[in-house]
mmCIF file of C-alpha atoms in Angstrom:
data_model
loop_
_atom_site.group_PDB
_atom_site.id
_atom_site.type_symbol
_atom_site.label_atom_id
_atom_site.label_comp_id
_atom_site.label_asym_id
_atom_site.label_seq_id
_atom_site.Cartn_x
_atom_site.Cartn_y
_atom_site.Cartn_z
ATOM 1 C CA UNK A 181 101.740 82.208 62.400
ATOM 2 C CA UNK A 182 103.282 80.699 65.704
ATOM 3 C CA UNK A 183 106.794 79.581 65.624
ATOM 4 C CA UNK A 184 110.006 79.211 67.487
ATOM 5 C CA UNK A 185 112.853 81.682 67.246
ATOM 6 C CA UNK A 186 115.785 79.777 65.573
ATOM 7 C CA UNK A 187 117.508 78.971 62.360
ATOM 8 C CA UNK A 188 114.280 78.871 60.373
ATOM 9 C CA UNK A 189 113.106 82.235 61.368
ATOM 10 C CA UNK A 190 114.534 84.023 58.456
ATOM 11 C CA UNK A 191 113.068 81.683 55.966
ATOM 12 C CA UNK A 192 109.669 82.026 57.451
ATOM 13 C CA UNK A 193 110.029 85.798 57.483
ATOM 14 C CA UNK A 194 111.205 85.985 53.935
ATOM 15 C CA UNK A 195 108.345 83.794 52.817
ATOM 16 C CA UNK A 196 105.861 85.857 54.593
ATOM 17 C CA UNK A 197 107.391 89.017 53.122
ATOM 18 C CA UNK A 198 106.961 87.517 49.529
ATOM 19 C CA UNK A 199 103.228 86.733 50.480
ATOM 20 C CA UNK A 200 102.640 90.302 51.763
ATOM 21 C CA UNK A 201 104.021 91.546 48.585
ATOM 22 C CA UNK A 202 101.225 89.975 46.552
ATOM 23 C CA UNK A 203 98.666 92.401 48.399
ATOM 24 C CA UNK A 204 96.447 89.473 48.982
ATOM 25 C CA UNK A 205 96.934 89.414 52.793
ATOM 26 C CA UNK A 206 94.528 91.268 54.979
ATOM 27 C CA UNK A 207 96.505 90.866 58.272
ATOM 28 C CA UNK A 208 99.710 89.254 59.649
ATOM 29 C CA UNK A 209 100.045 88.004 63.149
ATOM 30 C CA UNK A 210 103.422 86.754 64.430
ATOM 31 C CA UNK A 211 103.796 84.794 67.782
ATOM 32 C CA UNK A 212 107.470 84.215 68.279
ATOM 33 C CA UNK A 213 108.332 81.807 71.072
ATOM 34 C CA UNK A 214 111.769 80.704 72.581
ATOM 35 C CA UNK A 215 112.696 76.934 73.054
ATOM 36 C CA UNK A 216 113.069 77.682 76.892
ATOM 37 C CA UNK A 217 109.674 79.117 77.698
ATOM 38 C CA UNK A 218 109.971 79.925 81.423
ATOM 39 C CA UNK A 219 112.513 80.812 84.035
ATOM 40 C CA UNK A 220 115.168 81.853 81.466
ATOM 41 C CA UNK A 221 118.762 82.690 82.724
ATOM 42 C CA UNK A 222 120.141 86.059 82.007
ATOM 43 C CA UNK A 223 122.480 84.347 79.431
ATOM 44 C CA UNK A 224 119.485 82.735 77.759
ATOM 45 C CA UNK A 225 117.623 86.190 77.565
ATOM 46 C CA UNK A 226 120.666 87.847 76.010
ATOM 47 C CA UNK A 227 121.142 84.944 73.478
ATOM 48 C CA UNK A 228 117.582 85.036 72.437
ATOM 49 C CA UNK A 229 117.553 88.838 72.246
ATOM 50 C CA UNK A 230 120.546 88.748 69.933
ATOM 51 C CA UNK A 231 118.770 85.921 67.801
ATOM 52 C CA UNK A 232 115.623 88.134 67.437
ATOM 53 C CA UNK A 233 117.523 91.182 66.409
ATOM 54 C CA UNK A 234 119.392 89.456 63.857
ATOM 55 C CA UNK A 235 116.074 87.925 62.407
ATOM 56 C CA UNK A 236 114.417 91.414 62.727
ATOM 57 C CA UNK A 237 117.217 92.978 60.787
ATOM 58 C CA UNK A 238 116.921 90.341 57.961
ATOM 59 C CA UNK A 239 113.283 90.772 57.376
ATOM 60 C CA UNK A 240 112.284 94.506 57.715
ATOM 61 C CA UNK A 241 109.611 94.199 55.234
ATOM 62 C CA UNK A 242 107.998 91.325 56.963
ATOM 63 C CA UNK A 243 107.885 93.159 60.378
ATOM 64 C CA UNK A 244 106.715 96.356 58.633
ATOM 65 C CA UNK A 245 103.715 94.412 57.385
ATOM 66 C CA UNK A 246 102.672 92.901 60.878
ATOM 67 C CA UNK A 247 99.275 93.946 62.586
ATOM 68 C CA UNK A 248 99.807 91.779 65.643
ATOM 69 C CA UNK A 249 103.109 90.756 67.466
ATOM 70 C CA UNK A 250 103.908 88.571 70.528
ATOM 71 C CA UNK A 251 107.549 88.356 71.846
ATOM 72 C CA UNK A 252 109.000 86.437 74.820
ATOM 73 C CA UNK A 253 112.099 86.176 76.750
ATOM 74 C CA UNK A 254 114.265 88.604 75.056
ATOM 75 C CA UNK A 255 116.800 91.070 76.569
ATOM 76 C CA UNK A 256 117.580 93.811 73.986
ATOM 77 C CA UNK A 257 119.697 96.912 73.771
ATOM 78 C CA UNK A 258 118.447 100.280 74.746
ATOM 79 C CA UNK A 259 118.029 101.310 71.020
ATOM 80 C CA UNK A 260 116.454 98.070 69.873
ATOM 81 C CA UNK A 261 112.948 98.893 71.137
ATOM 82 C CA UNK A 262 112.548 102.199 69.447
ATOM 83 C CA UNK A 263 113.831 100.381 66.291
ATOM 84 C CA UNK A 264 111.017 97.782 66.744
ATOM 85 C CA UNK A 265 108.345 100.475 67.166
ATOM 86 C CA UNK A 266 109.692 102.414 64.119
ATOM 87 C CA UNK A 267 109.866 99.384 61.698
ATOM 88 C CA UNK A 268 106.638 97.789 62.917
ATOM 89 C CA UNK A 269 104.757 100.877 62.088
ATOM 90 C CA UNK A 270 101.424 98.945 61.166
ATOM 91 C CA UNK A 271 101.160 97.154 64.588
ATOM 92 C CA UNK A 272 97.695 97.210 66.324
ATOM 93 C CA UNK A 273 98.425 94.548 68.905
ATOM 94 C CA UNK A 274 101.720 94.026 70.781
ATOM 95 C CA UNK A 275 102.454 91.674 73.663
ATOM 96 C CA UNK A 276 105.800 91.623 75.478
ATOM 97 C CA UNK A 277 106.416 88.660 77.758
ATOM 98 C CA UNK A 278 109.537 88.954 79.752
ATOM 99 C CA UNK A 279 111.284 91.352 77.306
ATOM 100 C CA UNK A 280 113.364 94.193 78.532
ATOM 101 C CA UNK A 281 116.490 96.245 77.934
ATOM 102 C CA UNK A 282 117.995 95.112 81.189
ATOM 103 C CA UNK A 283 116.877 94.621 84.915
ATOM 104 C CA UNK A 284 114.889 97.500 85.985
ATOM 105 C CA UNK A 285 115.038 99.206 82.687
ATOM 106 C CA UNK A 286 112.718 101.775 81.234
ATOM 107 C CA UNK A 287 110.336 101.086 78.306
ATOM 108 C CA UNK A 288 109.267 104.003 76.309
ATOM 109 C CA UNK A 289 106.507 103.527 73.763
ATOM 110 C CA UNK A 290 105.740 106.030 70.799
ATOM 111 C CA UNK A 291 103.617 104.414 68.015
ATOM 112 C CA UNK A 292 100.971 105.812 65.773
ATOM 113 C CA UNK A 293 98.711 102.773 65.095
ATOM 114 C CA UNK A 294 98.935 100.724 68.348
ATOM 115 C CA UNK A 295 95.620 99.874 69.794
ATOM 116 C CA UNK A 296 96.434 97.113 72.388
ATOM 117 C CA UNK A 297 99.530 96.820 74.571
ATOM 118 C CA UNK A 298 100.151 94.022 76.976
ATOM 119 C CA UNK A 299 103.324 94.048 79.049
ATOM 120 C CA UNK A 300 104.219 90.849 81.110
ATOM 121 C CA UNK A 301 107.631 91.899 82.301
ATOM 122 C CA UNK A 302 108.313 92.168 86.115
ATOM 123 C CA UNK A 303 111.905 93.280 85.402
ATOM 124 C CA UNK A 304 110.761 96.527 83.699
ATOM 125 C CA UNK A 305 110.912 99.514 86.095
ATOM 126 C CA UNK A 306 108.355 101.496 84.207
ATOM 127 C CA UNK A 307 106.482 101.576 80.970
ATOM 128 C CA UNK A 308 106.253 105.305 79.643
ATOM 129 C CA UNK A 309 103.477 105.725 77.036
ATOM 130 C CA UNK A 310 104.829 108.826 75.618
ATOM 131 C CA UNK A 311 102.577 109.142 72.526
ATOM 132 C CA UNK A 312 100.329 106.258 71.520
ATOM 133 C CA UNK A 313 97.114 108.156 69.976
ATOM 134 C CA UNK A 314 95.158 105.163 69.055
ATOM 135 C CA UNK A 315 95.748 103.018 72.256
ATOM 136 C CA UNK A 316 92.521 101.785 73.784
ATOM 137 C CA UNK A 317 93.594 98.781 75.871
ATOM 138 C CA UNK A 318 96.557 98.623 78.247
ATOM 139 C CA UNK A 319 97.323 95.719 80.362
ATOM 140 C CA UNK A 320 100.350 95.393 82.882
ATOM 141 C CA UNK A 321 101.018 92.194 84.535
ATOM 142 C CA UNK A 322 103.469 92.180 87.332
ATOM 143 C CA UNK A 323 105.903 94.854 88.521
ATOM 144 C CA UNK A 324 108.672 94.596 90.975
ATOM 145 C CA UNK A 325 109.715 98.271 91.066
ATOM 146 C CA UNK A 326 108.375 100.192 94.190
ATOM 147 C CA UNK A 327 107.386 103.013 91.865
ATOM 148 C CA UNK A 328 104.397 103.532 89.765
ATOM 149 C CA UNK A 329 104.446 100.810 87.031
ATOM 150 C CA UNK A 330 103.480 103.104 84.120
ATOM 151 C CA UNK A 331 103.050 106.771 83.281
ATOM 152 C CA UNK A 332 100.627 107.912 80.604
ATOM 153 C CA UNK A 333 101.512 110.600 78.142
ATOM 154 C CA UNK A 334 99.344 111.320 75.179
ATOM 155 C CA UNK A 335 96.702 108.425 75.234
ATOM 156 C CA UNK A 336 93.458 110.152 74.329
ATOM 157 C CA UNK A 337 91.506 107.026 73.434
ATOM 158 C CA UNK A 338 92.469 104.775 76.373
ATOM 159 C CA UNK A 339 89.450 102.901 77.542
ATOM 160 C CA UNK A 340 90.519 99.786 79.348
ATOM 161 C CA UNK A 341 93.313 99.479 81.912
ATOM 162 C CA UNK A 342 94.207 96.206 83.530
ATOM 163 C CA UNK A 343 96.832 95.805 86.220
ATOM 164 C CA UNK A 344 97.698 92.632 87.788
ATOM 165 C CA UNK A 345 100.503 92.268 90.567
ATOM 166 C CA UNK A 346 101.541 90.459 93.649
ATOM 167 C CA UNK A 347 101.976 93.138 96.355
ATOM 168 C CA UNK A 348 105.097 92.831 98.271
ATOM 169 C CA UNK A 349 106.257 94.718 101.414
ATOM 170 C CA UNK A 350 108.308 97.130 99.224
ATOM 171 C CA UNK A 351 105.372 98.191 97.044
ATOM 172 C CA UNK A 352 103.892 101.442 97.831
ATOM 173 C CA UNK A 353 100.105 102.097 97.526
ATOM 174 C CA UNK A 354 99.328 103.473 94.150
ATOM 175 C CA UNK A 355 97.095 106.425 93.730
ATOM 176 C CA UNK A 356 94.865 105.773 90.794
ATOM 177 C CA UNK A 357 94.201 109.480 90.418
ATOM 178 C CA UNK A 358 97.862 109.991 89.708
ATOM 179 C CA UNK A 359 98.504 106.769 87.809
ATOM 180 C CA UNK A 360 95.756 107.322 85.249
ATOM 181 C CA UNK A 361 96.537 110.931 84.806
ATOM 182 C CA UNK A 362 94.444 112.862 82.455
ATOM 183 C CA UNK A 363 92.687 109.893 81.010
ATOM 184 C CA UNK A 364 89.100 108.993 81.498
ATOM 185 C CA UNK A 365 88.712 105.217 81.100
ATOM 186 C CA UNK A 366 85.469 103.160 80.996
ATOM 187 C CA UNK A 367 86.836 99.962 82.247
ATOM 188 C CA UNK A 368 89.208 98.986 84.940
ATOM 189 C CA UNK A 369 90.557 95.531 86.004
ATOM 190 C CA UNK A 370 92.795 95.236 89.272
ATOM 191 C CA UNK A 371 93.879 91.842 90.304
ATOM 192 C CA UNK A 372 95.659 91.632 93.570
ATOM 193 C CA UNK A 373 96.690 87.881 93.375
ATOM 194 C CA UNK A 374 95.347 87.130 96.904
ATOM 195 C CA UNK A 375 98.308 89.158 98.356
ATOM 196 C CA UNK A 376 98.669 92.826 99.706
ATOM 197 C CA UNK A 377 96.363 95.390 98.296
ATOM 198 C CA UNK A 378 98.252 97.928 96.370
ATOM 199 C CA UNK A 379 95.709 100.571 95.608
ATOM 200 C CA UNK A 380 95.060 103.539 98.140
ATOM 201 C CA UNK A 381 91.633 104.571 98.705
ATOM 202 C CA UNK A 382 91.085 108.149 97.612
ATOM 203 C CA UNK A 383 88.377 110.782 97.862
ATOM 204 C CA UNK A 384 85.744 111.684 95.222
ATOM 205 C CA UNK A 385 87.587 115.114 94.427
ATOM 206 C CA UNK A 386 90.804 113.175 93.388
ATOM 207 C CA UNK A 387 89.153 110.399 91.480
ATOM 208 C CA UNK A 388 86.359 112.186 89.593
ATOM 209 C CA UNK A 389 88.588 113.526 86.721
ATOM 210 C CA UNK A 390 89.798 110.090 85.739
ATOM 211 C CA UNK A 391 86.642 108.066 86.781
ATOM 212 C CA UNK A 392 83.849 110.138 85.502
ATOM 213 C CA UNK A 393 83.260 107.881 82.438
ATOM 214 C CA UNK A 394 84.028 104.529 84.442
ATOM 215 C CA UNK A 395 81.384 101.996 83.692
ATOM 216 C CA UNK A 396 82.752 98.686 84.717
ATOM 217 C CA UNK A 397 85.245 97.788 87.604
ATOM 218 C CA UNK A 398 86.603 94.155 88.288
ATOM 219 C CA UNK A 399 88.499 93.864 91.587
ATOM 220 C CA UNK A 400 89.913 90.408 91.383
ATOM 221 C CA UNK A 401 91.484 88.050 93.978
ATOM 222 C CA UNK A 402 91.146 90.145 97.202
ATOM 223 C CA UNK A 403 92.571 88.119 100.032
ATOM 224 C CA UNK A 404 89.961 86.703 102.404
ATOM 225 C CA UNK A 405 91.965 88.576 105.194
ATOM 226 C CA UNK A 406 90.693 91.889 103.968
ATOM 227 C CA UNK A 407 87.468 93.528 104.687
ATOM 228 C CA UNK A 408 85.780 95.007 101.609
ATOM 229 C CA UNK A 409 84.677 98.248 103.007
ATOM 230 C CA UNK A 410 87.530 100.112 101.251
ATOM 231 C CA UNK A 411 86.306 99.151 97.823
ATOM 232 C CA UNK A 412 83.281 101.763 98.390
ATOM 233 C CA UNK A 413 85.734 104.467 97.407
ATOM 234 C CA UNK A 414 85.388 103.205 93.799
ATOM 235 C CA UNK A 415 81.558 103.998 94.153
ATOM 236 C CA UNK A 416 82.216 107.414 95.353
ATOM 237 C CA UNK A 417 84.547 108.309 92.774
ATOM 238 C CA UNK A 418 82.766 106.849 89.753
ATOM 239 C CA UNK A 419 79.253 108.178 89.479
ATOM 240 C CA UNK A 420 78.556 106.678 86.157
ATOM 241 C CA UNK A 421 79.441 103.043 87.237
ATOM 242 C CA UNK A 422 77.078 100.360 86.117
ATOM 243 C CA UNK A 423 78.718 97.203 87.109
ATOM 244 C CA UNK A 424 80.991 96.237 90.031
ATOM 245 C CA UNK A 425 82.557 92.781 90.167
ATOM 246 C CA UNK A 426 84.428 91.503 93.263
ATOM 247 C CA UNK A 427 86.399 88.164 93.725
ATOM 248 C CA UNK A 428 87.317 87.287 97.232
ATOM 249 C CA UNK A 429 89.590 84.241 97.703
ATOM 250 C CA UNK A 430 92.885 82.830 98.984
ATOM 251 C CA UNK A 431 93.882 80.662 95.970
ATOM 252 C CA UNK A 432 96.370 78.308 97.607
ATOM 253 C CA UNK A 433 97.059 76.702 94.255
ATOM 254 C CA UNK A 434 98.863 79.873 93.126
ATOM 255 C CA UNK A 435 99.902 81.495 96.332
ATOM 256 C CA UNK A 436 103.396 81.391 97.672
ATOM 257 C CA UNK A 437 103.792 79.922 101.222
ATOM 258 C CA UNK A 438 106.381 79.026 103.745
ATOM 259 C CA UNK A 439 109.999 80.418 103.783
ATOM 260 C CA UNK A 440 109.793 81.798 100.386
ATOM 261 C CA UNK A 441 107.442 84.449 101.446
ATOM 262 C CA UNK A 442 109.984 85.827 103.902
ATOM 263 C CA UNK A 443 112.871 85.585 101.308
ATOM 264 C CA UNK A 444 110.804 87.667 98.793
ATOM 265 C CA UNK A 445 109.392 90.015 101.385
ATOM 266 C CA UNK A 446 105.766 89.245 100.820
ATOM 267 C CA UNK A 447 103.514 91.345 102.944
ATOM 268 C CA UNK A 448 102.042 89.553 105.993
ATOM 269 C CA UNK A 449 99.430 92.289 106.495
ATOM 270 C CA UNK A 450 97.455 92.422 103.308
ATOM 271 C CA UNK A 451 95.250 95.218 104.138
ATOM 272 C CA UNK A 452 97.869 97.684 105.448
ATOM 273 C CA UNK A 453 97.029 101.394 104.647
ATOM 274 C CA UNK A 454 93.507 100.526 103.608
ATOM 275 C CA UNK A 455 91.902 103.022 106.183
ATOM 276 C CA UNK A 456 88.970 104.776 104.410
ATOM 277 C CA UNK A 457 86.368 107.170 105.553
ATOM 278 C CA UNK A 458 83.317 107.988 103.326
ATOM 279 C CA UNK A 459 83.226 111.527 102.258
ATOM 280 C CA UNK A 460 79.529 111.753 103.177
ATOM 281 C CA UNK A 461 77.694 109.360 105.500
ATOM 282 C CA UNK A 462 74.457 109.783 103.393
ATOM 283 C CA UNK A 463 76.193 109.194 100.105
ATOM 284 C CA UNK A 464 74.000 107.751 97.157
ATOM 285 C CA UNK A 465 74.978 106.223 93.820
ATOM 286 C CA UNK A 466 72.345 106.472 91.080
ATOM 287 C CA UNK A 467 73.719 104.370 88.255
ATOM 288 C CA UNK A 468 75.059 101.089 89.732
ATOM 289 C CA UNK A 469 72.878 98.366 88.336
ATOM 290 C CA UNK A 470 74.775 95.079 89.329
ATOM 291 C CA UNK A 471 76.981 93.910 92.101
ATOM 292 C CA UNK A 472 78.768 90.566 91.533
ATOM 293 C CA UNK A 473 80.686 88.992 94.483
ATOM 294 C CA UNK A 474 82.523 85.782 93.738
ATOM 295 C CA UNK A 475 83.601 83.948 97.169
ATOM 296 C CA UNK A 476 80.727 85.484 99.029
ATOM 297 C CA UNK A 477 80.547 83.911 102.640
ATOM 298 C CA UNK A 478 77.772 83.890 105.111
ATOM 299 C CA UNK A 479 79.621 86.043 107.473
ATOM 300 C CA UNK A 480 78.776 89.426 108.953
ATOM 301 C CA UNK A 481 81.449 91.311 107.141
ATOM 302 C CA UNK A 482 80.084 90.186 103.762
ATOM 303 C CA UNK A 483 76.528 90.850 104.806
ATOM 304 C CA UNK A 484 77.578 94.324 106.038
ATOM 305 C CA UNK A 485 79.172 95.017 102.849
ATOM 306 C CA UNK A 486 76.314 93.990 100.630
ATOM 307 C CA UNK A 487 73.805 96.126 102.863
ATOM 308 C CA UNK A 488 76.246 99.073 102.366
ATOM 309 C CA UNK A 489 76.278 98.888 98.661
ATOM 310 C CA UNK A 490 72.438 98.228 98.642
ATOM 311 C CA UNK A 491 71.920 101.315 100.667
ATOM 312 C CA UNK A 492 74.132 103.595 98.648
ATOM 313 C CA UNK A 493 73.013 102.216 95.176
ATOM 314 C CA UNK A 494 69.653 103.533 95.067
ATOM 315 C CA UNK A 495 68.924 101.991 91.614
ATOM 316 C CA UNK A 496 70.639 98.581 92.140
ATOM 317 C CA UNK A 497 68.884 95.915 90.128
ATOM 318 C CA UNK A 498 70.825 92.842 90.783
ATOM 319 C CA UNK A 499 73.075 91.503 93.473
ATOM 320 C CA UNK A 500 74.757 88.088 92.351
ATOM 321 C CA UNK A 501 76.471 86.267 95.109
ATOM 322 C CA UNK A 502 78.732 83.256 94.025
ATOM 323 C CA UNK A 503 80.603 80.728 96.238
ATOM 324 C CA UNK A 504 84.446 80.513 95.944
ATOM 325 C CA UNK A 505 85.285 79.907 92.217
ATOM 326 C CA UNK A 506 88.133 77.376 92.290
ATOM 327 C CA UNK A 507 90.289 76.180 89.523
ATOM 328 C CA UNK A 508 90.455 72.778 87.974
ATOM 329 C CA UNK A 509 92.924 71.789 90.574
ATOM 330 C CA UNK A 510 90.919 72.751 93.785
ATOM 331 C CA UNK A 511 87.355 73.160 92.913
ATOM 332 C CA UNK A 512 86.592 69.657 94.170
ATOM 333 C CA UNK A 513 87.785 70.691 97.705
ATOM 334 C CA UNK A 514 85.234 73.569 97.883
ATOM 335 C CA UNK A 515 81.663 73.728 98.802
ATOM 336 C CA UNK A 516 79.074 73.191 96.031
ATOM 337 C CA UNK A 517 75.801 75.101 95.329
ATOM 338 C CA UNK A 518 74.139 77.240 97.957
ATOM 339 C CA UNK A 519 71.462 75.325 99.932
ATOM 340 C CA UNK A 520 68.039 76.691 100.338
ATOM 341 C CA UNK A 521 68.588 77.435 103.916
ATOM 342 C CA UNK A 522 71.703 79.334 103.209
ATOM 343 C CA UNK A 523 70.056 81.420 100.634
ATOM 344 C CA UNK A 524 67.089 82.254 102.712
ATOM 345 C CA UNK A 525 69.297 83.257 105.703
ATOM 346 C CA UNK A 526 71.609 85.498 103.485
ATOM 347 C CA UNK A 527 68.583 87.194 101.784
ATOM 348 C CA UNK A 528 66.924 87.926 105.225
ATOM 349 C CA UNK A 529 70.073 89.379 106.778
ATOM 350 C CA UNK A 530 70.726 91.544 103.823
ATOM 351 C CA UNK A 531 67.277 92.696 103.205
ATOM 352 C CA UNK A 532 66.265 93.152 106.863
ATOM 353 C CA UNK A 533 64.822 96.621 107.063
ATOM 354 C CA UNK A 534 65.884 97.504 103.596
ATOM 355 C CA UNK A 535 63.694 99.237 101.063
ATOM 356 C CA UNK A 536 65.763 98.411 97.986
ATOM 357 C CA UNK A 537 64.242 96.706 94.907
ATOM 358 C CA UNK A 538 67.447 94.912 94.080
ATOM 359 C CA UNK A 539 67.016 91.162 93.585
ATOM 360 C CA UNK A 540 69.482 88.780 95.406
ATOM 361 C CA UNK A 541 70.543 85.812 93.127
ATOM 362 C CA UNK A 542 72.783 82.806 93.899
ATOM 363 C CA UNK A 543 74.118 81.784 90.406
ATOM 364 C CA UNK A 544 76.171 78.517 90.145
#
């Protein structure tokens, strides 16, 4: 069910509770929206927070039967989040959109059944996953704090981690070896929103404990200002990696420009701190099968990177090179399909003197 928080909420909740009591319902999914969806004021956040907790307190049986819950635009008290986790003890999926206990507050999560957690709250200083034994998917979208956006406690089944953030000058370079702790994830998605790269390249020794089961990596929205050489640290730290996907673009439809950049301390040097040296000049990777690059350009730095990956990944099967993938607003301004001349030129420059069996494709 998807509905607005308001006067009818209690009626909806009690009706659902009566239905759950029949034991003929397999799963209950609530998406609770607020009448103001974006750019809520502090007063609106507080008002919605009080309305929700009143609704929550009136229908404990309803929330105790939920399998999935999505909440937005709530400023709650410090004791409210533990209460939600305690009552909603059957939750498998939870999404918070701009929900917090105050600006730069800490969110601690302890839950026995939760499998998927999505946090879209830039005002939260840190998400502390203290004990979430069944969690497999974690997604963090936007964090304003200069510290690590989350810390991992007991999350033995964590498989997929997604972090999306617009890097500002105050953001430090995150060390994935420290951020991911003692986990051994299989899928990693990092979205840099065409701004500062906020991940620090590390050596194989530091990364191997958390990357030894890594199979898929997506590095999305890397600014066109950045060279791609630094991404090779992923290969060196993840010996089991099968697929690497990279998207390079400056997406002007979404990027902040002009005076606003100075006001919010956007970083003007987007590749600051990306210095990286390979641990071994003759490094070889034996499991990478596919490399996909979106926003590939017929420039020397792209050719050089493609050759570096091909030289290192001795069992590479396919290299798929795409043009810039625009959105519905801007795709008409971008170049269309590759021409035969461009494809032949790129293939020749990448393959020149190489003995790799990898096929180079140019999908639409």
